[in-house]
């Protein structure tokens, strides 16, 4: 249960939860509805669309994340890792896989969390890249 009163954190957590459901294959939504939700959330959080965000370098994306409060950043990095992983699963691209690994690793460091699913995704992506 989300008890944090910070609206942005709740929004990011809900978006990350939705992406997790998509990654686990438990989505009941239609692809067009899913894309609409992703684009809406991206505009709410980053004021941009996913294609525009994906076109940025890792450093430029980090600059966008660093404007948020420090306690919000781990949640955003987790969400970015999920988002790039999901988009990479839809259509494999080296850049998407690299971004996913990078943001997942930042999330692990910043949140000081060990996650078997995330580590499995990182390993899977590294295998795909070789």
PDB file of C-alpha atoms in Angstrom:
ATOM      1  CA  UNK A   1       0.000   0.000   0.000  1.00  0.00           C
ATOM      2  CA  UNK A   2       1.341   3.357  -0.968  1.00  0.00           C
ATOM      3  CA  UNK A   3       1.327   5.638   2.052  1.00  0.00           C
ATOM      4  CA  UNK A   4       3.694   8.278   0.746  1.00  0.00           C
ATOM      5  CA  UNK A   5       1.846  11.586   0.442  1.00  0.00           C
ATOM      6  CA  UNK A   6       4.093  12.843  -2.317  1.00  0.00           C
ATOM      7  CA  UNK A   7       2.007  12.831  -5.511  1.00  0.00           C
ATOM      8  CA  UNK A   8       4.950  12.388  -7.872  1.00  0.00           C
ATOM      9  CA  UNK A   9       6.267   9.380  -5.958  1.00  0.00           C
ATOM     10  CA  UNK A  10       2.821   7.766  -6.034  1.00  0.00           C
ATOM     11  CA  UNK A  11       2.589   8.450  -9.748  1.00  0.00           C
ATOM     12  CA  UNK A  12       6.021   6.916 -10.387  1.00  0.00           C
ATOM     13  CA  UNK A  13       5.249   3.895  -8.202  1.00  0.00           C
ATOM     14  CA  UNK A  14       1.967   3.290 -10.020  1.00  0.00           C
ATOM     15  CA  UNK A  15       3.715   3.562 -13.379  1.00  0.00           C
ATOM     16  CA  UNK A  16       6.481   1.178 -12.259  1.00  0.00           C
ATOM     17  CA  UNK A  17       3.838  -1.269 -10.982  1.00  0.00           C
ATOM     18  CA  UNK A  18       2.036  -1.138 -14.324  1.00  0.00           C
ATOM     19  CA  UNK A  19       5.297  -1.774 -16.186  1.00  0.00           C
ATOM     20  CA  UNK A  20       6.065  -4.700 -13.861  1.00  0.00           C
ATOM     21  CA  UNK A  21       2.675  -6.227 -14.665  1.00  0.00           C
ATOM     22  CA  UNK A  22       3.386  -5.823 -18.364  1.00  0.00           C
ATOM     23  CA  UNK A  23       6.785  -7.462 -17.977  1.00  0.00           C
ATOM     24  CA  UNK A  24       5.283 -10.407 -16.102  1.00  0.00           C
ATOM     25  CA  UNK A  25       2.719 -10.901 -18.865  1.00  0.00           C
ATOM     26  CA  UNK A  26      -0.300 -10.284 -16.670  1.00  0.00           C
ATOM     27  CA  UNK A  27      -1.585  -7.337 -18.645  1.00  0.00           C
ATOM     28  CA  UNK A  28      -5.215  -7.404 -19.687  1.00  0.00           C
ATOM     29  CA  UNK A  29      -5.024  -4.103 -21.556  1.00  0.00           C
ATOM     30  CA  UNK A  30      -4.944  -3.631 -25.277  1.00  0.00           C
ATOM     31  CA  UNK A  31      -1.623  -2.567 -26.849  1.00  0.00           C
ATOM     32  CA  UNK A  32      -2.970   0.851 -27.917  1.00  0.00           C
ATOM     33  CA  UNK A  33      -4.293   1.498 -24.399  1.00  0.00           C
ATOM     34  CA  UNK A  34      -0.953   0.469 -22.898  1.00  0.00           C
ATOM     35  CA  UNK A  35       0.922   2.830 -25.232  1.00  0.00           C
ATOM     36  CA  UNK A  36      -1.451   5.653 -24.311  1.00  0.00           C
ATOM     37  CA  UNK A  37      -0.854   5.061 -20.590  1.00  0.00           C
ATOM     38  CA  UNK A  38       2.916   4.965 -21.091  1.00  0.00           C
ATOM     39  CA  UNK A  39       2.929   8.171 -23.138  1.00  0.00           C
ATOM     40  CA  UNK A  40       0.642   9.944 -20.660  1.00  0.00           C
ATOM     41  CA  UNK A  41       2.828   8.958 -17.717  1.00  0.00           C
ATOM     42  CA  UNK A  42       5.983   9.999 -19.572  1.00  0.00           C
ATOM     43  CA  UNK A  43       4.507  13.436 -20.260  1.00  0.00           C
ATOM     44  CA  UNK A  44       3.395  13.783 -16.623  1.00  0.00           C
ATOM     45  CA  UNK A  45       6.772  12.821 -15.169  1.00  0.00           C
ATOM     46  CA  UNK A  46       9.357  13.981 -17.724  1.00  0.00           C
ATOM     47  CA  UNK A  47       7.329  16.390 -19.877  1.00  0.00           C
ATOM     48  CA  UNK A  48       8.372  14.440 -22.973  1.00  0.00           C
ATOM     49  CA  UNK A  49       7.477  11.328 -24.962  1.00  0.00           C
ATOM     50  CA  UNK A  50       9.311   8.011 -24.840  1.00  0.00           C
ATOM     51  CA  UNK A  51      10.872   8.360 -28.321  1.00  0.00           C
ATOM     52  CA  UNK A  52      12.270  11.749 -27.325  1.00  0.00           C
ATOM     53  CA  UNK A  53      13.560  10.360 -24.029  1.00  0.00           C
ATOM     54  CA  UNK A  54      15.098   7.324 -25.740  1.00  0.00           C
ATOM     55  CA  UNK A  55      16.929   9.607 -28.156  1.00  0.00           C
ATOM     56  CA  UNK A  56      18.786  11.214 -25.236  1.00  0.00           C
ATOM     57  CA  UNK A  57      22.096   9.923 -23.938  1.00  0.00           C
ATOM     58  CA  UNK A  58      22.285   8.280 -20.513  1.00  0.00           C
ATOM     59  CA  UNK A  59      23.916  11.405 -19.120  1.00  0.00           C
ATOM     60  CA  UNK A  60      21.128  13.633 -20.424  1.00  0.00           C
ATOM     61  CA  UNK A  61      18.500  11.383 -18.866  1.00  0.00           C
ATOM     62  CA  UNK A  62      20.388  11.442 -15.566  1.00  0.00           C
ATOM     63  CA  UNK A  63      20.324  15.255 -15.704  1.00  0.00           C
ATOM     64  CA  UNK A  64      16.526  15.069 -16.012  1.00  0.00           C
ATOM     65  CA  UNK A  65      16.336  12.718 -13.016  1.00  0.00           C
ATOM     66  CA  UNK A  66      18.702  14.797 -10.873  1.00  0.00           C
ATOM     67  CA  UNK A  67      16.212  17.698 -10.789  1.00  0.00           C
ATOM     68  CA  UNK A  68      13.947  15.529  -8.623  1.00  0.00           C
ATOM     69  CA  UNK A  69      14.387  15.269  -4.862  1.00  0.00           C
ATOM     70  CA  UNK A  70      16.961  12.659  -3.740  1.00  0.00           C
ATOM     71  CA  UNK A  71      14.313  10.412  -2.175  1.00  0.00           C
ATOM     72  CA  UNK A  72      12.422  10.334  -5.502  1.00  0.00           C
ATOM     73  CA  UNK A  73      15.385   9.391  -7.653  1.00  0.00           C
ATOM     74  CA  UNK A  74      15.618   5.644  -6.866  1.00  0.00           C
ATOM     75  CA  UNK A  75      11.949   5.194  -7.816  1.00  0.00           C
ATOM     76  CA  UNK A  76      12.542   7.035 -11.092  1.00  0.00           C
ATOM     77  CA  UNK A  77      15.593   4.920 -11.946  1.00  0.00           C
ATOM     78  CA  UNK A  78      13.620   1.740 -11.251  1.00  0.00           C
ATOM     79  CA  UNK A  79      10.812   2.989 -13.483  1.00  0.00           C
ATOM     80  CA  UNK A  80      13.300   3.877 -16.244  1.00  0.00           C
ATOM     81  CA  UNK A  81      14.869   0.429 -16.025  1.00  0.00           C
ATOM     82  CA  UNK A  82      11.430  -1.195 -16.361  1.00  0.00           C
ATOM     83  CA  UNK A  83      10.427   1.131 -19.175  1.00  0.00           C
ATOM     84  CA  UNK A  84      13.545   0.558 -21.277  1.00  0.00           C
ATOM     85  CA  UNK A  85      13.356  -3.185 -20.579  1.00  0.00           C
ATOM     86  CA  UNK A  86       9.713  -3.310 -21.683  1.00  0.00           C
ATOM     87  CA  UNK A  87      10.398  -1.276 -24.836  1.00  0.00           C
ATOM     88  CA  UNK A  88      13.417  -3.479 -25.587  1.00  0.00           C
ATOM     89  CA  UNK A  89      11.221  -6.579 -25.287  1.00  0.00           C
ATOM     90  CA  UNK A  90       8.775  -5.086 -27.788  1.00  0.00           C
ATOM     91  CA  UNK A  91      11.536  -4.356 -30.292  1.00  0.00           C
ATOM     92  CA  UNK A  92      15.156  -5.272 -29.544  1.00  0.00           C
ATOM     93  CA  UNK A  93      17.593  -2.386 -29.817  1.00  0.00           C
ATOM     94  CA  UNK A  94      21.075  -2.328 -28.330  1.00  0.00           C
ATOM     95  CA  UNK A  95      20.599   1.214 -27.003  1.00  0.00           C
ATOM     96  CA  UNK A  96      17.376   0.276 -25.174  1.00  0.00           C
ATOM     97  CA  UNK A  97      19.020  -2.778 -23.611  1.00  0.00           C
ATOM     98  CA  UNK A  98      22.053  -0.768 -22.518  1.00  0.00           C
ATOM     99  CA  UNK A  99      19.860   1.958 -21.027  1.00  0.00           C
ATOM    100  CA  UNK A 100      17.806  -0.623 -19.151  1.00  0.00           C
ATOM    101  CA  UNK A 101      20.895  -2.254 -17.640  1.00  0.00           C
ATOM    102  CA  UNK A 102      22.361   1.141 -16.754  1.00  0.00           C
ATOM    103  CA  UNK A 103      19.243   2.447 -14.999  1.00  0.00           C
ATOM    104  CA  UNK A 104      18.616  -0.832 -13.204  1.00  0.00           C
ATOM    105  CA  UNK A 105      22.188  -0.735 -11.866  1.00  0.00           C
ATOM    106  CA  UNK A 106      21.800   2.871 -10.712  1.00  0.00           C
ATOM    107  CA  UNK A 107      18.536   1.897  -9.001  1.00  0.00           C
ATOM    108  CA  UNK A 108      20.241  -0.992  -7.163  1.00  0.00           C
ATOM    109  CA  UNK A 109      22.991   1.323  -5.903  1.00  0.00           C
ATOM    110  CA  UNK A 110      20.754   4.264  -4.955  1.00  0.00           C
ATOM    111  CA  UNK A 111      17.999   2.209  -3.326  1.00  0.00           C
ATOM    112  CA  UNK A 112      20.415  -0.304  -1.762  1.00  0.00           C
ATOM    113  CA  UNK A 113      17.958  -3.005  -2.763  1.00  0.00           C
ATOM    114  CA  UNK A 114      18.714  -6.504  -3.958  1.00  0.00           C
ATOM    115  CA  UNK A 115      16.132  -7.781  -6.418  1.00  0.00           C
ATOM    116  CA  UNK A 116      16.234 -11.236  -7.995  1.00  0.00           C
ATOM    117  CA  UNK A 117      13.904 -10.231 -10.862  1.00  0.00           C
ATOM    118  CA  UNK A 118      15.937  -7.132 -11.703  1.00  0.00           C
ATOM    119  CA  UNK A 119      19.245  -9.008 -11.503  1.00  0.00           C
ATOM    120  CA  UNK A 120      17.756 -11.699 -13.757  1.00  0.00           C
ATOM    121  CA  UNK A 121      16.709  -9.035 -16.264  1.00  0.00           C
ATOM    122  CA  UNK A 122      20.185  -7.489 -16.202  1.00  0.00           C
ATOM    123  CA  UNK A 123      21.752 -10.908 -16.833  1.00  0.00           C
ATOM    124  CA  UNK A 124      19.272 -11.612 -19.619  1.00  0.00           C
ATOM    125  CA  UNK A 125      20.016  -8.285 -21.302  1.00  0.00           C
ATOM    126  CA  UNK A 126      23.767  -8.780 -21.016  1.00  0.00           C
ATOM    127  CA  UNK A 127      23.412 -12.174 -22.714  1.00  0.00           C
ATOM    128  CA  UNK A 128      21.327 -10.586 -25.498  1.00  0.00           C
ATOM    129  CA  UNK A 129      24.019  -7.969 -26.034  1.00  0.00           C
ATOM    130  CA  UNK A 130      26.770 -10.539 -26.531  1.00  0.00           C
TER     131      UNK A 130
END
